[in-house]
């Protein structure tokens, strides 16, 4: 064997008949005399540059070249639940990394469809209230009688804005004559917690969609808006209101938030 060159073991070039001389004793030259002086011949084995090392002491004299498999770390591919890590080499040959299968996106704080986004494109589970993405198409909550309240859960999905309409009904206009009556309207939103924490903004409108008051705050805490509806002793102070709930600075989450609305007399 001639030796190693660029991970390939070469033998020595064969000696043709016309190249062989007598050895001075009436016989042809023997292989042991000829081989050590022959030039490089053809390659016999090639070790992979990354996945194999040459066996020490091989490809020399009459010892054939040999390769030994080596561990060269891992390959990673895919993202989300498709992320996969495999050995870079298997049995001395390069390995291929194939992402794991994807699944349809679900509300679980994972990138199920492996596109780099989490929980996106999920239809709101409060579909009975949808579509309510504009003040003019607010979901009607019905009547909230003076001193009573309503509460429920809804979803503020990607790109979603929720509008609700309710009728705050005065039960009694009895009061001291020529004095006013105040009717506080309380709107409270409890955002999802933990990994689903979402900053939420609240706006209160009259029935003509004119803004009365809003609360915009971060920090994933409970948001509460209190608006005092001004009434009088002589009139029925019942009124329709509309509420907007949306993500602060574009925030959204497929987990439910809690909404509480109360209409009362002060």
JSON list of N, CA and C in Angstrom, two decimals, residues 39-94:
[
{"chain": "A", "resi": 39, "resn": "UNK", "atom": "N", "xyz": [5.24, 3.50, -7.61]},
{"chain": "A", "resi": 39, "resn": "UNK", "atom": "CA", "xyz": [4.52, 4.77, -7.45]},
{"chain": "A", "resi": 39, "resn": "UNK", "atom": "C", "xyz": [3.08, 4.50, -6.99]},
{"chain": "A", "resi": 40, "resn": "UNK", "atom": "N", "xyz": [2.35, 5.60, -6.75]},
{"chain": "A", "resi": 40, "resn": "UNK", "atom": "CA", "xyz": [0.96, 5.49, -6.29]},
{"chain": "A", "resi": 40, "resn": "UNK", "atom": "C", "xyz": [0.09, 4.83, -7.34]},
{"chain": "A", "resi": 41, "resn": "UNK", "atom": "N", "xyz": [-0.80, 3.96, -6.88]},
{"chain": "A", "resi": 41, "resn": "UNK", "atom": "CA", "xyz": [-1.71, 3.26, -7.77]},
{"chain": "A", "resi": 41, "resn": "UNK", "atom": "C", "xyz": [-3.14, 3.77, -7.62]},
{"chain": "A", "resi": 42, "resn": "UNK", "atom": "N", "xyz": [-4.07, 2.86, -7.52]},
{"chain": "A", "resi": 42, "resn": "UNK", "atom": "CA", "xyz": [-5.49, 3.23, -7.43]},
{"chain": "A", "resi": 42, "resn": "UNK", "atom": "C", "xyz": [-5.95, 3.24, -5.98]},
{"chain": "A", "resi": 43, "resn": "UNK", "atom": "N", "xyz": [-7.03, 4.00, -5.74]},
{"chain": "A", "resi": 43, "resn": "UNK", "atom": "CA", "xyz": [-7.59, 4.04, -4.40]},
{"chain": "A", "resi": 43, "resn": "UNK", "atom": "C", "xyz": [-8.32, 2.76, -4.07]},
{"chain": "A", "resi": 44, "resn": "UNK", "atom": "N", "xyz": [-8.21, 2.34, -2.81]},
{"chain": "A", "resi": 44, "resn": "UNK", "atom": "CA", "xyz": [-8.87, 1.10, -2.40]},
{"chain": "A", "resi": 44, "resn": "UNK", "atom": "C", "xyz": [-10.01, 1.33, -1.42]},
{"chain": "A", "resi": 45, "resn": "UNK", "atom": "N", "xyz": [-9.89, 2.33, -0.57]},
{"chain": "A", "resi": 45, "resn": "UNK", "atom": "CA", "xyz": [-10.94, 2.63, 0.39]},
{"chain": "A", "resi": 45, "resn": "UNK", "atom": "C", "xyz": [-10.85, 4.11, 0.74]},
{"chain": "A", "resi": 46, "resn": "UNK", "atom": "N", "xyz": [-12.02, 4.74, 0.90]},
{"chain": "A", "resi": 46, "resn": "UNK", "atom": "CA", "xyz": [-12.07, 6.16, 1.27]},
{"chain": "A", "resi": 46, "resn": "UNK", "atom": "C", "xyz": [-12.89, 6.32, 2.54]},
{"chain": "A", "resi": 47, "resn": "UNK", "atom": "N", "xyz": [-12.32, 6.96, 3.53]},
{"chain": "A", "resi": 47, "resn": "UNK", "atom": "CA", "xyz": [-13.03, 7.24, 4.78]},
{"chain": "A", "resi": 47, "resn": "UNK", "atom": "C", "xyz": [-13.79, 8.57, 4.64]},
{"chain": "A", "resi": 48, "resn": "UNK", "atom": "N", "xyz": [-15.00, 8.61, 5.16]},
{"chain": "A", "resi": 48, "resn": "UNK", "atom": "CA", "xyz": [-15.76, 9.86, 5.10]},
{"chain": "A", "resi": 48, "resn": "UNK", "atom": "C", "xyz": [-15.09, 10.91, 5.97]},
{"chain": "A", "resi": 49, "resn": "UNK", "atom": "N", "xyz": [-14.91, 12.11, 5.41]},
{"chain": "A", "resi": 49, "resn": "UNK", "atom": "CA", "xyz": [-14.14, 13.15, 6.09]},
{"chain": "A", "resi": 49, "resn": "UNK", "atom": "C", "xyz": [-14.74, 13.55, 7.43]},
{"chain": "A", "resi": 50, "resn": "UNK", "atom": "N", "xyz": [-16.06, 13.46, 7.56]},
{"chain": "A", "resi": 50, "resn": "UNK", "atom": "CA", "xyz": [-16.72, 13.90, 8.79]},
{"chain": "A", "resi": 50, "resn": "UNK", "atom": "C", "xyz": [-17.04, 12.74, 9.71]},
{"chain": "A", "resi": 51, "resn": "UNK", "atom": "N", "xyz": [-17.46, 11.63, 9.14]},
{"chain": "A", "resi": 51, "resn": "UNK", "atom": "CA", "xyz": [-18.02, 10.55, 9.95]},
{"chain": "A", "resi": 51, "resn": "UNK", "atom": "C", "xyz": [-17.05, 9.41, 10.25]},
{"chain": "A", "resi": 52, "resn": "UNK", "atom": "N", "xyz": [-15.84, 9.46, 9.70]},
{"chain": "A", "resi": 52, "resn": "UNK", "atom": "CA", "xyz": [-14.88, 8.37, 9.92]},
{"chain": "A", "resi": 52, "resn": "UNK", "atom": "C", "xyz": [-13.47, 8.91, 10.11]},
{"chain": "A", "resi": 53, "resn": "UNK", "atom": "N", "xyz": [-12.67, 8.14, 10.82]},
{"chain": "A", "resi": 53, "resn": "UNK", "atom": "CA", "xyz": [-11.24, 8.40, 10.92]},
{"chain": "A", "resi": 53, "resn": "UNK", "atom": "C", "xyz": [-10.49, 7.22, 10.31]},
{"chain": "A", "resi": 54, "resn": "UNK", "atom": "N", "xyz": [-9.27, 7.48, 9.89]},
{"chain": "A", "resi": 54, "resn": "UNK", "atom": "CA", "xyz": [-8.43, 6.39, 9.37]},
{"chain": "A", "resi": 54, "resn": "UNK", "atom": "C", "xyz": [-7.93, 5.55, 10.54]},
{"chain": "A", "resi": 55, "resn": "UNK", "atom": "N", "xyz": [-7.93, 4.25, 10.36]},
{"chain": "A", "resi": 55, "resn": "UNK", "atom": "CA", "xyz": [-7.41, 3.36, 11.39]},
{"chain": "A", "resi": 55, "resn": "UNK", "atom": "C", "xyz": [-5.89, 3.53, 11.45]},
{"chain": "A", "resi": 56, "resn": "UNK", "atom": "N", "xyz": [-5.42, 3.83, 12.63]},
{"chain": "A", "resi": 56, "resn": "UNK", "atom": "CA", "xyz": [-3.98, 4.05, 12.80]},
{"chain": "A", "resi": 56, "resn": "UNK", "atom": "C", "xyz": [-3.20, 2.81, 12.38]},
{"chain": "A", "resi": 57, "resn": "UNK", "atom": "N", "xyz": [-2.11, 3.03, 11.62]},
{"chain": "A", "resi": 57, "resn": "UNK", "atom": "CA", "xyz": [-1.24, 1.93, 11.20]},
{"chain": "A", "resi": 57, "resn": "UNK", "atom": "C", "xyz": [-1.74, 1.17, 9.99]},
{"chain": "A", "resi": 58, "resn": "UNK", "atom": "N", "xyz": [-2.86, 1.60, 9.41]},
{"chain": "A", "resi": 58, "resn": "UNK", "atom": "CA", "xyz": [-3.38, 0.91, 8.23]},
{"chain": "A", "resi": 58, "resn": "UNK", "atom": "C", "xyz": [-2.88, 1.59, 6.96]},
{"chain": "A", "resi": 59, "resn": "UNK", "atom": "N", "xyz": [-3.10, 0.95, 5.83]},
{"chain": "A", "resi": 59, "resn": "UNK", "atom": "CA", "xyz": [-2.69, 1.45, 4.50]},
{"chain": "A", "resi": 59, "resn": "UNK", "atom": "C", "xyz": [-1.17, 1.68, 4.43]},
{"chain": "A", "resi": 60, "resn": "UNK", "atom": "N", "xyz": [-0.45, 0.68, 4.92]},
{"chain": "A", "resi": 60, "resn": "UNK", "atom": "CA", "xyz": [1.01, 0.77, 4.86]},
{"chain": "A", "resi": 60, "resn": "UNK", "atom": "C", "xyz": [1.57, -0.64, 4.73]},
{"chain": "A", "resi": 61, "resn": "UNK", "atom": "N", "xyz": [2.63, -0.78, 4.01]},
{"chain": "A", "resi": 61, "resn": "UNK", "atom": "CA", "xyz": [3.20, -2.11, 3.79]},
{"chain": "A", "resi": 61, "resn": "UNK", "atom": "C", "xyz": [2.15, -3.01, 3.15]},
{"chain": "A", "resi": 62, "resn": "UNK", "atom": "N", "xyz": [1.85, -4.11, 3.80]},
{"chain": "A", "resi": 62, "resn": "UNK", "atom": "CA", "xyz": [0.83, -5.03, 3.28]},
{"chain": "A", "resi": 62, "resn": "UNK", "atom": "C", "xyz": [-0.45, -4.97, 4.11]},
{"chain": "A", "resi": 63, "resn": "UNK", "atom": "N", "xyz": [-0.59, -3.93, 4.95]},
{"chain": "A", "resi": 63, "resn": "UNK", "atom": "CA", "xyz": [-1.78, -3.75, 5.78]},
{"chain": "A", "resi": 63, "resn": "UNK", "atom": "C", "xyz": [-2.78, -2.85, 5.06]},
{"chain": "A", "resi": 64, "resn": "UNK", "atom": "N", "xyz": [-3.95, -3.40, 4.78]},
{"chain": "A", "resi": 64, "resn": "UNK", "atom": "CA", "xyz": [-4.97, -2.65, 4.05]},
{"chain": "A", "resi": 64, "resn": "UNK", "atom": "C", "xyz": [-5.45, -1.45, 4.86]},
{"chain": "A", "resi": 65, "resn": "UNK", "atom": "N", "xyz": [-5.98, -0.46, 4.15]},
{"chain": "A", "resi": 65, "resn": "UNK", "atom": "CA", "xyz": [-6.54, 0.71, 4.81]},
{"chain": "A", "resi": 65, "resn": "UNK", "atom": "C", "xyz": [-7.85, 0.37, 5.50]},
{"chain": "A", "resi": 66, "resn": "UNK", "atom": "N", "xyz": [-8.08, 1.01, 6.62]},
{"chain": "A", "resi": 66, "resn": "UNK", "atom": "CA", "xyz": [-9.32, 0.78, 7.36]},
{"chain": "A", "resi": 66, "resn": "UNK", "atom": "C", "xyz": [-9.89, 2.08, 7.91]},
{"chain": "A", "resi": 67, "resn": "UNK", "atom": "N", "xyz": [-11.21, 2.13, 8.07]},
{"chain": "A", "resi": 67, "resn": "UNK", "atom": "CA", "xyz": [-11.90, 3.32, 8.59]},
{"chain": "A", "resi": 67, "resn": "UNK", "atom": "C", "xyz": [-12.63, 2.95, 9.87]},
{"chain": "A", "resi": 68, "resn": "UNK", "atom": "N", "xyz": [-12.66, 3.88, 10.80]},
{"chain": "A", "resi": 68, "resn": "UNK", "atom": "CA", "xyz": [-13.40, 3.68, 12.04]},
{"chain": "A", "resi": 68, "resn": "UNK", "atom": "C", "xyz": [-14.44, 4.78, 12.17]},
{"chain": "A", "resi": 69, "resn": "UNK", "atom": "N", "xyz": [-15.68, 4.38, 12.50]},
{"chain": "A", "resi": 69, "resn": "UNK", "atom": "CA", "xyz": [-16.77, 5.35, 12.63]},
{"chain": "A", "resi": 69, "resn": "UNK", "atom": "C", "xyz": [-16.58, 6.20, 13.87]},
{"chain": "A", "resi": 70, "resn": "UNK", "atom": "N", "xyz": [-16.89, 7.49, 13.75]},
{"chain": "A", "resi": 70, "resn": "UNK", "atom": "CA", "xyz": [-16.73, 8.41, 14.88]},
{"chain": "A", "resi": 70, "resn": "UNK", "atom": "C", "xyz": [-18.06, 9.11, 15.15]},
{"chain": "A", "resi": 71, "resn": "UNK", "atom": "N", "xyz": [-18.21, 9.55, 16.38]},
{"chain": "A", "resi": 71, "resn": "UNK", "atom": "CA", "xyz": [-19.38, 10.33, 16.77]},
{"chain": "A", "resi": 71, "resn": "UNK", "atom": "C", "xyz": [-19.06, 11.80, 16.61]},
{"chain": "A", "resi": 72, "resn": "UNK", "atom": "N", "xyz": [-19.87, 12.52, 15.84]},
{"chain": "A", "resi": 72, "resn": "UNK", "atom": "CA", "xyz": [-19.58, 13.93, 15.55]},
{"chain": "A", "resi": 72, "resn": "UNK", "atom": "C", "xyz": [-20.71, 14.86, 15.98]},
{"chain": "A", "resi": 73, "resn": "UNK", "atom": "N", "xyz": [-21.46, 14.47, 16.99]},
{"chain": "A", "resi": 73, "resn": "UNK", "atom": "CA", "xyz": [-22.52, 15.34, 17.48]},
{"chain": "A", "resi": 73, "resn": "UNK", "atom": "C", "xyz": [-23.86, 15.07, 16.83]},
{"chain": "A", "resi": 74, "resn": "UNK", "atom": "N", "xyz": [-24.72, 16.09, 16.82]},
{"chain": "A", "resi": 74, "resn": "UNK", "atom": "CA", "xyz": [-26.09, 15.91, 16.36]},
{"chain": "A", "resi": 74, "resn": "UNK", "atom": "C", "xyz": [-26.48, 16.97, 15.34]},
{"chain": "A", "resi": 75, "resn": "UNK", "atom": "N", "xyz": [-27.57, 16.68, 14.64]},
{"chain": "A", "resi": 75, "resn": "UNK", "atom": "CA", "xyz": [-28.20, 17.62, 13.73]},
{"chain": "A", "resi": 75, "resn": "UNK", "atom": "C", "xyz": [-29.58, 17.95, 14.27]},
{"chain": "A", "resi": 76, "resn": "UNK", "atom": "N", "xyz": [-30.01, 19.19, 14.12]},
{"chain": "A", "resi": 76, "resn": "UNK", "atom": "CA", "xyz": [-31.35, 19.59, 14.55]},
{"chain": "A", "resi": 76, "resn": "UNK", "atom": "C", "xyz": [-32.09, 20.20, 13.37]},
{"chain": "A", "resi": 77, "resn": "UNK", "atom": "N", "xyz": [-33.39, 19.95, 13.32]},
{"chain": "A", "resi": 77, "resn": "UNK", "atom": "CA", "xyz": [-34.20, 20.49, 12.24]},
{"chain": "A", "resi": 77, "resn": "UNK", "atom": "C", "xyz": [-35.64, 20.67, 12.74]},
{"chain": "A", "resi": 78, "resn": "UNK", "atom": "N", "xyz": [-36.40, 21.43, 12.01]},
{"chain": "A", "resi": 78, "resn": "UNK", "atom": "CA", "xyz": [-37.80, 21.65, 12.35]},
{"chain": "A", "resi": 78, "resn": "UNK", "atom": "C", "xyz": [-37.96, 22.63, 13.50]},
{"chain": "A", "resi": 79, "resn": "UNK", "atom": "N", "xyz": [-39.20, 23.03, 13.74]},
{"chain": "A", "resi": 79, "resn": "UNK", "atom": "CA", "xyz": [-39.52, 23.94, 14.83]},
{"chain": "A", "resi": 79, "resn": "UNK", "atom": "C", "xyz": [-40.86, 23.56, 15.42]},
{"chain": "A", "resi": 80, "resn": "UNK", "atom": "N", "xyz": [-41.20, 24.15, 16.55]},
{"chain": "A", "resi": 80, "resn": "UNK", "atom": "CA", "xyz": [-42.44, 23.77, 17.22]},
{"chain": "A", "resi": 80, "resn": "UNK", "atom": "C", "xyz": [-42.40, 22.30, 17.63]},
{"chain": "A", "resi": 81, "resn": "UNK", "atom": "N", "xyz": [-43.53, 21.63, 17.53]},
{"chain": "A", "resi": 81, "resn": "UNK", "atom": "CA", "xyz": [-43.56, 20.21, 17.89]},
{"chain": "A", "resi": 81, "resn": "UNK", "atom": "C", "xyz": [-42.86, 19.35, 16.84]},
{"chain": "A", "resi": 82, "resn": "UNK", "atom": "N", "xyz": [-42.48, 19.95, 15.71]},
{"chain": "A", "resi": 82, "resn": "UNK", "atom": "CA", "xyz": [-41.78, 19.21, 14.66]},
{"chain": "A", "resi": 82, "resn": "UNK", "atom": "C", "xyz": [-40.28, 19.16, 14.90]},
{"chain": "A", "resi": 83, "resn": "UNK", "atom": "N", "xyz": [-39.80, 19.87, 15.92]},
{"chain": "A", "resi": 83, "resn": "UNK", "atom": "CA", "xyz": [-38.36, 19.90, 16.18]},
{"chain": "A", "resi": 83, "resn": "UNK", "atom": "C", "xyz": [-37.82, 18.49, 16.42]},
{"chain": "A", "resi": 84, "resn": "UNK", "atom": "N", "xyz": [-36.70, 18.19, 15.79]},
{"chain": "A", "resi": 84, "resn": "UNK", "atom": "CA", "xyz": [-36.11, 16.85, 15.88]},
{"chain": "A", "resi": 84, "resn": "UNK", "atom": "C", "xyz": [-34.60, 16.97, 15.95]},
{"chain": "A", "resi": 85, "resn": "UNK", "atom": "N", "xyz": [-33.97, 16.08, 16.69]},
{"chain": "A", "resi": 85, "resn": "UNK", "atom": "CA", "xyz": [-32.51, 16.03, 16.79]},
{"chain": "A", "resi": 85, "resn": "UNK", "atom": "C", "xyz": [-32.06, 14.60, 16.56]},
{"chain": "A", "resi": 86, "resn": "UNK", "atom": "N", "xyz": [-31.10, 14.41, 15.66]},
{"chain": "A", "resi": 86, "resn": "UNK", "atom": "CA", "xyz": [-30.61, 13.08, 15.30]},
{"chain": "A", "resi": 86, "resn": "UNK", "atom": "C", "xyz": [-29.08, 13.10, 15.29]},
{"chain": "A", "resi": 87, "resn": "UNK", "atom": "N", "xyz": [-28.45, 11.92, 15.36]},
{"chain": "A", "resi": 87, "resn": "UNK", "atom": "CA", "xyz": [-26.99, 11.87, 15.23]},
{"chain": "A", "resi": 87, "resn": "UNK", "atom": "C", "xyz": [-26.55, 12.39, 13.86]},
{"chain": "A", "resi": 88, "resn": "UNK", "atom": "N", "xyz": [-25.44, 13.10, 13.82]},
{"chain": "A", "resi": 88, "resn": "UNK", "atom": "CA", "xyz": [-24.97, 13.65, 12.55]},
{"chain": "A", "resi": 88, "resn": "UNK", "atom": "C", "xyz": [-24.50, 12.54, 11.61]},
{"chain": "A", "resi": 89, "resn": "UNK", "atom": "N", "xyz": [-24.00, 11.44, 12.18]},
{"chain": "A", "resi": 89, "resn": "UNK", "atom": "CA", "xyz": [-23.52, 10.32, 11.37]},
{"chain": "A", "resi": 89, "resn": "UNK", "atom": "C", "xyz": [-24.12, 9.01, 11.88]},
{"chain": "A", "resi": 90, "resn": "UNK", "atom": "N", "xyz": [-24.43, 8.10, 10.98]},
{"chain": "A", "resi": 90, "resn": "UNK", "atom": "CA", "xyz": [-24.91, 6.77, 11.32]},
{"chain": "A", "resi": 90, "resn": "UNK", "atom": "C", "xyz": [-24.12, 5.75, 10.53]},
{"chain": "A", "resi": 91, "resn": "UNK", "atom": "N", "xyz": [-23.48, 4.81, 11.23]},
{"chain": "A", "resi": 91, "resn": "UNK", "atom": "CA", "xyz": [-22.68, 3.76, 10.58]},
{"chain": "A", "resi": 91, "resn": "UNK", "atom": "C", "xyz": [-21.63, 4.34, 9.63]},
{"chain": "A", "resi": 92, "resn": "UNK", "atom": "N", "xyz": [-21.04, 5.48, 10.05]},
{"chain": "A", "resi": 92, "resn": "UNK", "atom": "CA", "xyz": [-19.97, 6.05, 9.26]},
{"chain": "A", "resi": 92, "resn": "UNK", "atom": "C", "xyz": [-20.41, 6.88, 8.08]},
{"chain": "A", "resi": 93, "resn": "UNK", "atom": "N", "xyz": [-21.71, 7.09, 7.92]},
{"chain": "A", "resi": 93, "resn": "UNK", "atom": "CA", "xyz": [-22.22, 7.87, 6.79]},
{"chain": "A", "resi": 93, "resn": "UNK", "atom": "C", "xyz": [-23.05, 9.05, 7.31]},
{"chain": "A", "resi": 94, "resn": "UNK", "atom": "N", "xyz": [-23.11, 10.13, 6.55]},
{"chain": "A", "resi": 94, "resn": "UNK", "atom": "CA", "xyz": [-23.90, 11.28, 6.98]},
{"chain": "A", "resi": 94, "resn": "UNK", "atom": "C", "xyz": [-25.37, 10.90, 7.14]}
]
